Amino acid sequence: MNRKEWVIIMHKKHIKFIWIIFIIIVLLILSVSHFYVANRKKEEKVTMKTKQDNITCSITLTEKKYQTIESFGASGGWWAQAVGGYTKPAQNGSTVRDYVASLLFDTEGGIGLSAYRYNIGAGSTDGGSDISDSWRRADNFVKSNTQTSYDWNKDANAVWFLKEAVRYGIEDITFFVNSPPVHLTKNKKAHGDKTPKNTSNLAPEHYKEFAEYILDVTEHFIEEGIPVRYLSPINEPQWDWTGGQEGCHYEPEEMTACLKEIITQKNERNKLKHLSISGPESGEWGNTNYKYIQAIMEDDFLSSYFHTLDIHSYWTNASAKQHFAAWLLAQGYEQLTCKTSEWCEMTNGKDYSMDSAIHLAQEIHDDLTILNVTSWQYWIALSCYDYRDGLLYINPSTQTVTIPKRFYAMGHYSKFIRPGYVRRELNSTLPSLKISAYEGKETNKEELIIVCVNSSEKSIDLETQFLSGFQQLAVYTTDNTHSLECTYDSAVKESLTIPPLSITTLSIQ
C-alpha cells in the first residue's frame, strides 16, 4: 500500500469516527432533553396538585365577649349634593337616586347600612374657595354670608339622601364638619392658605359663632325628625388643608378650645340633650394622632366628657393598630372606646375586582378585632373618580351606576352584623384566614354571624364542630363568580369549603 492509498483510507476512517461521535452527541442531547421535559411535567403536576389541595382550618368559639356593635355606615360627602338630584330612570326602573338609596340602605335588596354621615358644608359651593372640583364643594345654610338668618332650602339634594336614609330606618346619624362656614374663616375660604403652615383658618374669636352655627343646623334637623346622635365639628385637624377640598387645620390646643366651646353651648340647649359631640376625627390611628388624644385627655373638662375616640383608619396597617392599642393601655386610656369614622383605600385607578374587596374586608376585620371598634364608617358611598374610594361608581354624564366587588364586601358586615350584636372570641388554627364572630337576635331568634376573609389562592376546609347546638346554616359568598349570594342554606354540616380569594359570611341559627 502506497502512502497515498493509506492517507485515503485513514481519511475515510476519520470521517466515519466523526459521524459516530456526532450521532452519540445527538442521542445524548435527545436523552437529556426527554429526561428534563418528563421531570418538568412531573413537577408541574405536583405544583398543580399542591395548588388544588385545600387547607384545613379548625375553629374554637369561646364564651368570651368583646364590644357591642353600634353600626356600619358611609358618608354622603362628595356625591349626595349631586346624586340627590338624579331623577332619571335607573337600571332597575326606579330613579337613579332611589336605586342608589336602595342599594345602600335596604336590608333586603341592598347592603343595609345602619349609619349615615351627613356633611354640614362650609359654603364653598357659593364660590368661597379655590376648589375646582364641584363634587368636592359643599353648601351651607346661611343667607348672604351672614349668620343672622338661614335658608333651609339649600343643600336640597344632600338633604334628600339624609332623609331617605332615615326613611329606610337608619337611626345612627352623624353630622360632620370639614371646615367652618366661609364667612367665619380668616381668608373667607373653605380651606386654609399655603403659608404659613400649621395655621388654623378659624380665629379663636369666632369659636363661639362657629359653635352656634353648627348647633343651630343640628337642632333644626332634629326638630324635623332626623335622629342626629353625633355632631363631629372637626375633621383630621393635623393636616394643613390648603386647597382641593374643604378642610381646616387645628393645633391640639386650638382643637381643645374649640371643642370646649361647642360642648358648653350644646349643654345649654335642652333640645340637644341626647346629642354627643364626636372627636377628634384624626386622620390616622398612630403618629400625628397621639398629641391630639393627649390634649383631650389632659384637659379635665374634655377627659370627663369624651369616652369614645373617633379616628380615621388611613395609613395604618395591622401592626400599627396593635401599637396604638398598646399605647392606649400604657397611657391609662384603656377605658376609651374606639370607632372607625372614616376609611377608603388610597389607591389610584378604578377597581371592580376582588382585590379591593378583600383589602376593604381585611381593614374592617383588623379594626374590629385589634381595636375593638364599635362602629365602622366608610368614606364616600358613591364615587365619580378614577380611584378606589366609592362603594359604588357613577358616571355623571350618563348617571349610570356600576357596582364593584367591594360594595358586596361591605355588605358581608353591614347586612348581617346588626346594631346591638356582640363580638365573640373566635380562634383559628390558620393565621392567614381573617375570621370573626358576632352574636345577636334576628327576628327574635338567637343568631351567630361569622365573617371569613380568605386572601389566599387556596380553598380552606373549615371544620364546623364548634357549631354543635346550632341547627341551620346559610352561607353567603363573594368571589370572582358570586356577589353576596346565598350559596348554601340548609342544616349545619360537618365541614365547609371557603373559596379562594373570597369573603364568606355564615348566618347560623
Short mmCIF file of C-alpha atoms in Angstrom, two decimals:
data_model
loop_
_atom_site.label_atom_id
_atom_site.label_comp_id
_atom_site.label_asym_id
_atom_site.label_seq_id
_atom_site.Cartn_x
_atom_site.Cartn_y
_atom_site.Cartn_z
CA MET A 1 0.00 0.00 0.00
CA ASN A 2 1.46 3.26 -1.03
CA ARG A 3 1.34 6.42 1.03
CA LYS A 4 -1.49 7.96 -0.99
CA GLU A 5 -3.77 4.94 -0.53
CA TRP A 6 -3.03 4.90 3.20
CA VAL A 7 -3.99 8.57 3.54
CA ILE A 8 -7.27 7.99 1.73
CA ILE A 9 -8.17 5.03 3.99
CA MET A 10 -7.32 6.99 7.15
CA HIS A 11 -9.36 9.95 5.93
CA LYS A 12 -12.45 7.76 5.43
CA LYS A 13 -11.99 6.22 8.90
CA HIS A 14 -11.67 9.69 10.39
CA ILE A 15 -14.90 10.85 8.78
CA LYS A 16 -16.68 7.71 9.99
CA PHE A 17 -15.37 8.34 13.52
CA ILE A 18 -16.60 11.91 13.44
CA TRP A 19 -20.09 10.76 12.36
CA ILE A 20 -20.17 8.22 15.17
CA ILE A 21 -19.25 10.90 17.71
CA PHE A 22 -21.87 13.26 16.25
CA ILE A 23 -24.60 10.60 16.46
CA ILE A 24 -23.64 9.83 20.07
CA ILE A 25 -23.82 13.53 20.99
CA VAL A 26 -27.23 13.89 19.33
CA LEU A 27 -28.55 10.86 21.18
CA LEU A 28 -27.24 12.22 24.46
CA ILE A 29 -28.90 15.59 23.86
CA LEU A 30 -32.22 13.94 23.00
CA SER A 31 -31.98 11.72 26.05
CA VAL A 32 -31.24 14.63 28.40
CA SER A 33 -33.98 16.73 26.83
CA HIS A 34 -36.52 13.94 27.23
CA PHE A 35 -35.49 13.47 30.85
CA TYR A 36 -35.79 17.23 31.54
CA VAL A 37 -39.21 17.54 29.89
CA ALA A 38 -40.51 14.45 31.67
CA ASN A 39 -39.37 15.75 35.03
CA ARG A 40 -40.69 19.25 34.30
CA LYS A 41 -44.11 17.81 33.57
CA LYS A 42 -43.87 15.78 36.75
CA GLU A 43 -43.03 18.96 38.72
CA GLU A 44 -45.93 20.80 37.11
CA LYS A 45 -48.29 18.02 38.11
CA VAL A 46 -47.04 18.23 41.69
CA THR A 47 -47.39 22.02 41.70
CA MET A 48 -50.91 21.86 40.28
CA LYS A 49 -51.88 19.27 42.82
CA THR A 50 -50.50 21.41 45.62
CA LYS A 51 -52.48 24.44 44.46
CA GLN A 52 -55.64 22.37 44.28
CA ASP A 53 -55.19 20.88 47.72
CA ASN A 54 -57.41 22.56 50.30
CA ILE A 55 -56.11 23.86 53.61
CA THR A 56 -57.88 22.54 56.70
CA CYS A 57 -58.75 25.01 59.42
CA SER A 58 -60.17 24.29 62.87
CA ILE A 59 -62.11 26.90 64.81
CA THR A 60 -62.64 27.38 68.54
CA LEU A 61 -65.52 29.58 69.67
CA THR A 62 -65.29 30.67 73.32
CA GLU A 63 -67.76 32.37 75.64
CA LYS A 64 -65.57 35.47 75.92
CA LYS A 65 -67.26 38.60 74.60
CA TYR A 66 -65.90 41.91 73.40
CA GLN A 67 -67.53 45.08 72.02
CA THR A 68 -71.16 45.69 71.20
CA ILE A 69 -71.55 46.82 67.60
CA GLU A 70 -73.37 50.12 67.02
CA SER A 71 -73.34 50.38 63.24
CA PHE A 72 -71.75 50.13 59.83
CA GLY A 73 -72.17 53.10 57.54
CA ALA A 74 -70.85 55.58 54.99
CA SER A 75 -70.88 59.32 54.38
CA GLY A 76 -72.73 61.48 51.88
CA GLY A 77 -69.71 63.69 51.26
CA TRP A 78 -68.64 64.45 47.69
CA TRP A 79 -71.66 62.88 45.95
CA ALA A 80 -75.05 63.32 47.67
CA GLN A 81 -75.29 67.01 46.73
CA ALA A 82 -75.23 65.91 43.07
CA VAL A 83 -76.80 62.44 43.00
CA GLY A 84 -79.67 63.56 45.22
CA GLY A 85 -80.96 65.36 42.13
CA TYR A 86 -80.64 62.41 39.72
CA THR A 87 -84.25 61.63 38.93
CA LYS A 88 -83.87 59.97 35.52
CA PRO A 89 -84.68 56.22 35.24
CA ALA A 90 -82.06 53.81 36.55
CA GLN A 91 -81.18 50.20 35.70
CA ASN A 92 -83.90 48.80 37.96
CA GLY A 93 -86.67 51.06 36.62
CA SER A 94 -86.74 53.49 39.55
CA THR A 95 -84.93 56.81 39.56
CA VAL A 96 -81.14 56.83 39.89
CA ARG A 97 -81.27 58.35 43.36
CA ASP A 98 -83.87 55.82 44.53
CA TYR A 99 -81.77 53.00 43.10
CA VAL A 100 -78.67 54.21 44.95
CA ALA A 101 -80.61 54.62 48.20
CA SER A 102 -81.98 51.07 47.96
CA LEU A 103 -78.53 49.63 47.29
CA LEU A 104 -77.05 51.39 50.31
CA PHE A 105 -79.84 51.33 52.89
CA ASP A 106 -82.21 48.46 52.10
CA THR A 107 -81.61 45.39 54.29
CA GLU A 108 -83.18 43.08 51.70
CA GLY A 109 -82.14 44.29 48.26
CA GLY A 110 -79.10 46.28 49.40
CA ILE A 111 -76.33 46.07 51.96
CA GLY A 112 -78.38 47.51 54.82
CA LEU A 113 -76.10 50.25 56.12
CA SER A 114 -77.12 51.12 59.68
CA ALA A 115 -75.42 54.54 59.91
CA TYR A 116 -75.11 57.62 57.73
CA ARG A 117 -72.86 60.70 57.94
CA TYR A 118 -74.20 63.99 56.63
CA ASN A 119 -71.77 66.80 55.78
CA ILE A 120 -72.56 70.27 57.14
CA GLY A 121 -70.81 72.18 54.38
CA ALA A 122 -68.80 75.36 54.64
CA GLY A 123 -70.35 77.10 51.65
CA SER A 124 -67.68 76.54 49.02
CA THR A 125 -70.49 75.97 46.52
CA ASP A 126 -71.08 79.73 46.56
CA GLY A 127 -67.53 80.46 45.47
CA GLY A 128 -65.72 80.73 48.77
CA SER A 129 -62.81 78.51 47.79
CA ASP A 130 -60.20 77.56 45.23
CA ILE A 131 -61.82 74.12 44.88
CA SER A 132 -62.13 73.43 41.17
CA ASP A 133 -63.97 70.11 41.53
CA SER A 134 -67.68 70.84 42.00
CA TRP A 135 -68.22 67.43 43.63
CA ARG A 136 -65.86 68.45 46.43
CA ARG A 137 -67.66 71.69 47.19
CA ALA A 138 -70.46 71.83 49.74
CA ASP A 139 -73.32 74.17 50.54
CA ASN A 140 -74.15 75.80 53.85
CA PHE A 141 -77.41 77.20 55.22
CA VAL A 142 -76.53 80.82 55.90
CA LYS A 143 -78.03 83.65 53.87
CA SER A 144 -75.63 86.03 52.10
CA ASN A 145 -72.63 85.03 54.23
CA THR A 146 -74.22 86.20 57.45
CA GLN A 147 -75.40 84.23 60.41
CA THR A 148 -78.47 86.31 61.13
CA SER A 149 -80.83 84.01 59.21
CA TYR A 150 -80.85 80.62 57.50
CA ASP A 151 -82.15 79.23 54.24
CA TRP A 152 -83.23 75.65 54.93
CA ASN A 153 -83.94 75.00 51.25
CA LYS A 154 -80.22 74.97 50.48
CA ASP A 155 -78.31 71.71 50.02
CA ALA A 156 -81.59 70.09 48.98
CA ASN A 157 -80.08 67.12 47.11
CA ALA A 158 -77.86 66.07 50.01
CA VAL A 159 -80.73 66.56 52.45
CA TRP A 160 -82.85 64.27 50.26
CA PHE A 161 -80.39 61.41 50.84
CA LEU A 162 -80.22 62.20 54.56
CA LYS A 163 -83.98 61.90 54.85
CA GLU A 164 -84.01 58.79 52.67
CA ALA A 165 -81.53 57.08 54.99
CA VAL A 166 -83.87 57.80 57.89
CA ARG A 167 -86.86 56.57 55.89
CA TYR A 168 -85.09 53.22 55.50
CA GLY A 169 -84.82 53.02 59.27
CA ILE A 170 -81.31 54.30 59.99
CA GLU A 171 -81.19 55.76 63.49
CA ASP A 172 -77.45 56.38 63.74
CA ILE A 173 -76.94 59.76 62.06
CA THR A 174 -73.76 61.84 62.39
CA PHE A 175 -73.40 65.44 61.24
CA PHE A 176 -69.76 66.15 60.39
CA VAL A 177 -67.90 69.34 59.51
CA ASN A 178 -64.80 69.68 57.34
CA SER A 179 -64.47 73.47 57.56
CA PRO A 180 -66.28 76.24 59.41
CA PRO A 181 -68.58 78.34 57.18
CA VAL A 182 -66.62 80.63 54.91
CA HIS A 183 -67.93 83.85 56.49
CA LEU A 184 -66.16 82.87 59.73
CA THR A 185 -62.81 81.80 58.32
CA LYS A 186 -59.74 84.03 58.22
CA ASN A 187 -59.40 84.03 54.43
CA LYS A 188 -63.13 83.71 53.68
CA LYS A 189 -62.48 80.37 52.02
CA ALA A 190 -63.40 76.79 52.94
CA HIS A 191 -59.73 75.84 53.25
CA GLY A 192 -56.52 77.39 54.55
CA ASP A 193 -53.72 79.19 52.75
CA LYS A 194 -50.48 77.51 51.72
CA THR A 195 -48.43 79.70 54.02
CA PRO A 196 -47.77 79.79 56.85
CA LYS A 197 -48.07 76.07 57.59
CA ASN A 198 -49.81 74.55 60.62
CA THR A 199 -52.13 77.55 60.87
CA SER A 200 -55.82 77.29 61.60
CA ASN A 201 -58.23 79.09 59.30
CA LEU A 202 -60.58 79.73 62.22
CA ALA A 203 -59.62 82.52 64.61
CA PRO A 204 -60.38 81.91 68.33
CA GLU A 205 -62.72 84.91 68.43
CA HIS A 206 -65.05 83.01 66.06
CA TYR A 207 -65.25 79.74 68.04
CA LYS A 208 -68.50 80.91 69.67
CA GLU A 209 -70.16 81.79 66.35
CA PHE A 210 -68.96 78.52 64.80
CA ALA A 211 -70.49 76.59 67.68
CA GLU A 212 -73.77 78.47 67.36
CA TYR A 213 -73.97 77.77 63.63
CA ILE A 214 -73.42 74.00 63.70
CA LEU A 215 -75.66 73.60 66.75
CA ASP A 216 -78.41 75.64 65.06
CA VAL A 217 -78.19 73.39 61.98
CA THR A 218 -78.26 70.22 64.07
CA GLU A 219 -81.17 71.43 66.17
CA HIS A 220 -83.18 72.32 63.07
CA PHE A 221 -82.89 68.82 61.61
CA ILE A 222 -83.62 67.14 64.93
CA GLU A 223 -86.82 69.18 65.07
CA GLU A 224 -87.61 67.84 61.58
CA GLY A 225 -87.35 64.28 62.84
CA ILE A 226 -83.77 63.41 61.87
CA PRO A 227 -82.27 61.25 64.65
CA VAL A 228 -78.89 63.01 64.86
CA ARG A 229 -76.88 61.17 67.51
CA TYR A 230 -73.47 62.69 66.93
CA LEU A 231 -72.03 66.02 65.87
CA SER A 232 -68.41 65.97 64.70
CA PRO A 233 -67.17 69.58 64.37
CA ILE A 234 -63.52 68.95 63.41
CA ASN A 235 -62.10 66.72 60.68
CA GLU A 236 -58.48 65.49 60.52
CA PRO A 237 -57.09 68.53 62.35
CA GLN A 238 -53.44 67.58 61.82
CA TRP A 239 -53.41 68.25 58.07
CA ASP A 240 -52.89 71.71 56.55
CA TRP A 241 -55.91 71.71 54.19
CA THR A 242 -54.68 74.32 51.71
CA GLY A 243 -56.97 73.52 48.77
CA GLY A 244 -58.66 70.84 46.70
CA GLN A 245 -61.37 70.21 49.28
CA GLU A 246 -62.96 71.77 52.34
CA GLY A 247 -60.81 71.49 55.46
CA CYS A 248 -59.39 73.31 58.45
CA HIS A 249 -56.20 72.78 60.43
CA TYR A 250 -56.16 72.94 64.24
CA GLU A 251 -53.24 72.65 66.60
CA PRO A 252 -54.08 70.46 69.64
CA GLU A 253 -54.66 73.46 71.93
CA GLU A 254 -56.89 75.10 69.29
CA MET A 255 -58.88 71.89 68.91
CA THR A 256 -59.47 71.59 72.66
CA ALA A 257 -60.54 75.24 73.00
CA CYS A 258 -62.98 74.90 70.11
CA LEU A 259 -64.43 71.62 71.39
CA LYS A 260 -64.95 73.06 74.86
CA GLU A 261 -66.91 75.98 73.44
CA ILE A 262 -69.13 73.66 71.37
CA ILE A 263 -69.80 71.25 74.25
CA THR A 264 -70.56 74.11 76.65
CA GLN A 265 -73.10 75.59 74.26
CA LYS A 266 -74.57 72.19 73.47
CA ASN A 267 -75.16 71.51 77.16
CA GLU A 268 -77.22 74.70 77.40
CA ARG A 269 -79.72 73.53 74.75
CA ASN A 270 -82.47 71.24 76.02
CA LYS A 271 -83.31 70.04 72.52
CA LEU A 272 -79.76 68.72 72.13
CA LYS A 273 -79.70 66.85 75.42
CA HIS A 274 -79.14 63.48 73.75
CA LEU A 275 -76.63 64.75 71.17
CA SER A 276 -72.99 63.69 71.61
CA ILE A 277 -70.00 65.64 70.33
CA SER A 278 -67.51 63.39 68.50
CA GLY A 279 -63.77 63.79 68.13
CA PRO A 280 -61.00 64.14 67.37
CA GLU A 281 -61.65 62.58 63.90
CA SER A 282 -57.89 62.26 63.49
CA GLY A 283 -56.64 61.08 60.09
CA GLU A 284 -54.71 58.04 61.38
CA TRP A 285 -54.50 55.78 64.42
CA GLY A 286 -50.85 56.46 65.24
CA ASN A 287 -48.14 59.04 64.57
CA THR A 288 -49.71 62.53 64.42
CA ASN A 289 -52.78 61.29 66.29
CA TYR A 290 -51.14 60.90 69.70
CA LYS A 291 -50.81 64.59 70.57
CA TYR A 292 -54.49 65.24 69.83
CA ILE A 293 -55.65 62.43 72.09
CA GLN A 294 -53.28 63.56 74.83
CA ALA A 295 -54.58 67.11 74.53
CA ILE A 296 -58.12 65.85 75.15
CA MET A 297 -57.20 63.51 77.98
CA GLU A 298 -55.02 66.06 79.78
CA ASP A 299 -57.90 68.54 79.89
CA ASP A 300 -60.17 67.90 82.88
CA PHE A 301 -63.31 69.17 81.12
CA LEU A 302 -62.79 67.16 77.93
CA SER A 303 -61.48 63.99 79.56
CA SER A 304 -64.63 63.79 81.65
CA TYR A 305 -66.74 64.24 78.51
CA PHE A 306 -65.05 62.02 75.93
CA HIS A 307 -65.44 58.29 76.46
CA THR A 308 -65.10 57.47 72.76
CA LEU A 309 -62.44 58.27 70.19
CA ASP A 310 -63.49 58.67 66.56
CA ILE A 311 -60.47 58.03 64.36
CA HIS A 312 -59.88 57.52 60.63
CA SER A 313 -58.12 54.33 59.59
CA TYR A 314 -55.92 55.80 56.85
CA TRP A 315 -52.21 54.96 56.55
CA THR A 316 -52.32 52.38 59.35
CA ASN A 317 -51.66 48.64 58.98
CA ALA A 318 -52.44 45.88 61.48
CA SER A 319 -49.09 46.26 63.22
CA ALA A 320 -49.59 50.00 63.72
CA LYS A 321 -53.08 49.37 65.11
CA GLN A 322 -51.67 46.88 67.60
CA HIS A 323 -49.12 49.50 68.60
CA PHE A 324 -51.87 52.09 69.06
CA ALA A 325 -53.93 49.71 71.20
CA ALA A 326 -50.84 49.06 73.35
CA TRP A 327 -50.20 52.82 73.59
CA LEU A 328 -53.73 53.45 74.88
CA LEU A 329 -53.18 50.83 77.55
CA ALA A 330 -49.78 52.20 78.52
CA GLN A 331 -51.20 55.73 78.81
CA GLY A 332 -54.01 54.51 81.05
CA TYR A 333 -56.64 55.28 78.42
CA GLU A 334 -57.98 51.74 78.21
CA GLN A 335 -61.45 52.99 79.22
CA LEU A 336 -61.80 54.78 75.89
CA THR A 337 -63.94 53.12 73.23
CA CYS A 338 -62.73 53.41 69.64
CA LYS A 339 -64.69 53.96 66.45
CA THR A 340 -63.53 53.99 62.83
CA SER A 341 -65.32 57.03 61.49
CA GLU A 342 -63.77 57.09 58.02
CA TRP A 343 -61.68 54.99 55.62
CA CYS A 344 -61.20 54.23 51.95
CA GLU A 345 -58.33 52.64 50.06
CA MET A 346 -55.92 55.38 48.99
CA THR A 347 -55.07 53.92 45.57
CA ASN A 348 -55.39 55.43 42.11
CA GLY A 349 -57.48 53.72 39.43
CA LYS A 350 -60.94 52.23 39.42
CA ASP A 351 -61.17 48.66 40.65
CA TYR A 352 -64.17 46.36 40.33
CA SER A 353 -62.35 43.17 41.34
CA MET A 354 -61.83 41.06 44.44
CA ASP A 355 -58.53 42.82 45.08
CA SER A 356 -60.03 45.98 46.57
CA ALA A 357 -62.90 43.95 48.06
CA ILE A 358 -60.56 41.78 50.12
CA HIS A 359 -58.50 44.83 51.09
CA LEU A 360 -61.65 46.50 52.44
CA ALA A 361 -62.77 43.39 54.31
CA GLN A 362 -59.34 42.96 55.89
CA GLU A 363 -59.39 46.59 57.04
CA ILE A 364 -62.77 46.15 58.70
CA HIS A 365 -61.66 42.89 60.31
CA ASP A 366 -58.50 44.42 61.78
CA ASP A 367 -60.33 47.41 63.21
CA LEU A 368 -62.99 45.19 64.78
CA THR A 369 -60.61 42.62 66.25
CA ILE A 370 -57.49 44.65 67.10
CA LEU A 371 -59.05 47.96 68.17
CA ASN A 372 -62.47 46.62 69.19
CA VAL A 373 -64.21 49.45 67.32
CA THR A 374 -67.94 49.69 67.95
CA SER A 375 -68.76 51.44 64.69
CA TRP A 376 -67.15 51.31 61.25
CA GLN A 377 -67.81 54.01 58.65
CA TYR A 378 -66.71 54.08 55.01
CA TRP A 379 -65.82 57.39 53.34
CA ILE A 380 -67.84 58.23 50.21
CA ALA A 381 -70.60 55.80 49.37
CA LEU A 382 -70.57 56.84 45.70
CA SER A 383 -67.62 57.89 43.53
CA CYS A 384 -67.25 59.52 40.13
CA TYR A 385 -63.45 59.30 40.34
CA ASP A 386 -60.73 57.10 38.87
CA TYR A 387 -59.92 55.90 42.38
CA ARG A 388 -60.71 53.12 44.87
CA ASP A 389 -62.84 55.40 47.01
CA GLY A 390 -66.52 54.55 46.49
CA LEU A 391 -68.69 51.64 47.50
CA LEU A 392 -70.39 52.36 44.17
CA TYR A 393 -69.27 54.13 40.99
CA ILE A 394 -71.36 56.55 38.98
CA ASN A 395 -70.82 58.19 35.60
CA PRO A 396 -72.13 61.78 35.97
CA SER A 397 -72.70 62.22 32.23
CA THR A 398 -74.87 59.11 31.86
CA GLN A 399 -75.93 58.78 35.53
CA THR A 400 -75.13 55.06 35.25
CA VAL A 401 -74.33 53.19 38.46
CA THR A 402 -71.82 50.32 38.47
CA ILE A 403 -71.18 48.00 41.40
CA PRO A 404 -67.64 46.91 42.32
CA LYS A 405 -66.95 43.83 44.42
CA ARG A 406 -66.02 45.95 47.45
CA PHE A 407 -69.66 47.07 47.71
CA TYR A 408 -70.51 43.46 48.48
CA ALA A 409 -67.51 43.18 50.79
CA MET A 410 -69.00 45.94 52.93
CA GLY A 411 -72.32 44.11 52.84
CA HIS A 412 -70.80 41.00 54.37
CA TYR A 413 -70.54 43.02 57.58
CA SER A 414 -73.27 45.69 57.39
CA LYS A 415 -76.07 43.43 56.16
CA PHE A 416 -75.61 40.73 58.78
CA ILE A 417 -73.98 42.30 61.86
CA ARG A 418 -76.80 44.49 63.06
CA PRO A 419 -76.78 47.17 65.80
CA GLY A 420 -76.56 45.51 69.21
CA TYR A 421 -74.69 42.41 68.08
CA VAL A 422 -71.74 41.44 70.28
CA ARG A 423 -68.37 40.19 69.06
CA ARG A 424 -67.33 36.83 70.49
CA GLU A 425 -63.86 35.38 70.75
CA LEU A 426 -63.08 33.02 67.91
CA ASN A 427 -59.69 31.34 67.49
CA SER A 428 -58.41 29.83 64.25
CA THR A 429 -55.58 27.38 63.51
CA LEU A 430 -54.90 29.28 60.28
CA PRO A 431 -53.49 32.78 60.90
CA SER A 432 -53.85 33.70 57.22
CA LEU A 433 -57.66 33.40 57.46
CA LYS A 434 -59.22 36.54 58.94
CA ILE A 435 -62.32 35.33 60.71
CA SER A 436 -64.54 36.92 63.36
CA ALA A 437 -67.80 36.04 65.12
CA TYR A 438 -70.80 38.07 66.34
CA GLU A 439 -73.97 37.06 68.17
CA GLY A 440 -77.35 38.73 68.39
CA LYS A 441 -81.05 38.34 67.80
CA GLU A 442 -82.68 38.46 64.38
CA THR A 443 -86.48 38.24 64.33
CA ASN A 444 -86.33 37.07 67.96
CA LYS A 445 -84.02 34.17 67.13
CA GLU A 446 -80.52 33.80 68.51
CA GLU A 447 -78.09 34.14 65.65
CA LEU A 448 -74.35 33.70 65.21
CA ILE A 449 -72.66 35.57 62.36
CA ILE A 450 -69.18 34.57 61.21
CA VAL A 451 -67.30 36.52 58.57
CA CYS A 452 -64.34 34.85 56.82
CA VAL A 453 -61.84 36.68 54.61
CA ASN A 454 -59.69 34.29 52.55
CA SER A 455 -56.95 36.23 50.78
CA SER A 456 -55.07 33.12 49.60
CA GLU A 457 -55.40 31.35 46.27
CA LYS A 458 -56.33 28.09 48.02
CA SER A 459 -59.66 26.90 49.27
CA ILE A 460 -60.00 26.37 53.01
CA ASP A 461 -61.89 23.47 54.56
CA LEU A 462 -63.49 24.87 57.68
CA GLU A 463 -64.29 22.26 60.32
CA THR A 464 -67.60 23.14 61.95
CA GLN A 465 -67.65 21.04 65.12
CA PHE A 466 -67.76 24.31 67.06
CA LEU A 467 -71.30 24.82 65.71
CA SER A 468 -72.76 21.92 67.68
CA GLY A 469 -76.07 23.01 69.12
CA PHE A 470 -76.97 25.11 66.08
CA GLN A 471 -79.41 23.74 63.52
CA GLN A 472 -79.50 25.98 60.46
CA LEU A 473 -76.69 27.38 58.32
CA ALA A 474 -76.87 29.92 55.49
CA VAL A 475 -73.70 30.77 53.58
CA TYR A 476 -73.21 33.99 51.61
CA THR A 477 -70.27 34.28 49.25
CA THR A 478 -68.46 36.98 47.31
CA ASP A 479 -65.69 35.86 44.98
CA ASN A 480 -64.92 36.14 41.27
CA THR A 481 -68.20 34.41 40.36
CA HIS A 482 -70.52 35.37 43.25
CA SER A 483 -71.64 38.71 44.65
CA LEU A 484 -73.01 38.36 48.19
CA GLU A 485 -75.02 35.36 47.01
CA CYS A 486 -76.51 32.63 49.16
CA THR A 487 -74.53 29.53 48.19
CA TYR A 488 -75.88 27.19 50.89
CA ASP A 489 -79.00 27.23 53.07
CA SER A 490 -79.74 24.06 54.98
CA ALA A 491 -78.76 22.11 58.06
CA VAL A 492 -75.38 22.66 59.71
CA LYS A 493 -72.85 20.28 58.17
CA GLU A 494 -69.53 18.88 59.44
CA SER A 495 -67.28 20.97 57.20
CA LEU A 496 -67.49 23.91 54.87
CA THR A 497 -65.26 24.98 52.00
CA ILE A 498 -64.27 28.64 51.86
CA PRO A 499 -63.36 29.51 48.24
CA PRO A 500 -60.03 31.13 47.36
CA LEU A 501 -59.89 34.93 47.18
CA SER A 502 -63.29 35.27 48.78
CA ILE A 503 -65.36 36.80 51.55
CA THR A 504 -67.85 34.46 53.17
CA THR A 505 -70.50 35.18 55.80
CA LEU A 506 -72.10 32.37 57.80
CA SER A 507 -75.50 33.03 59.31
CA ILE A 508 -76.14 30.33 61.90
CA GLN A 509 -79.25 29.65 63.98
#
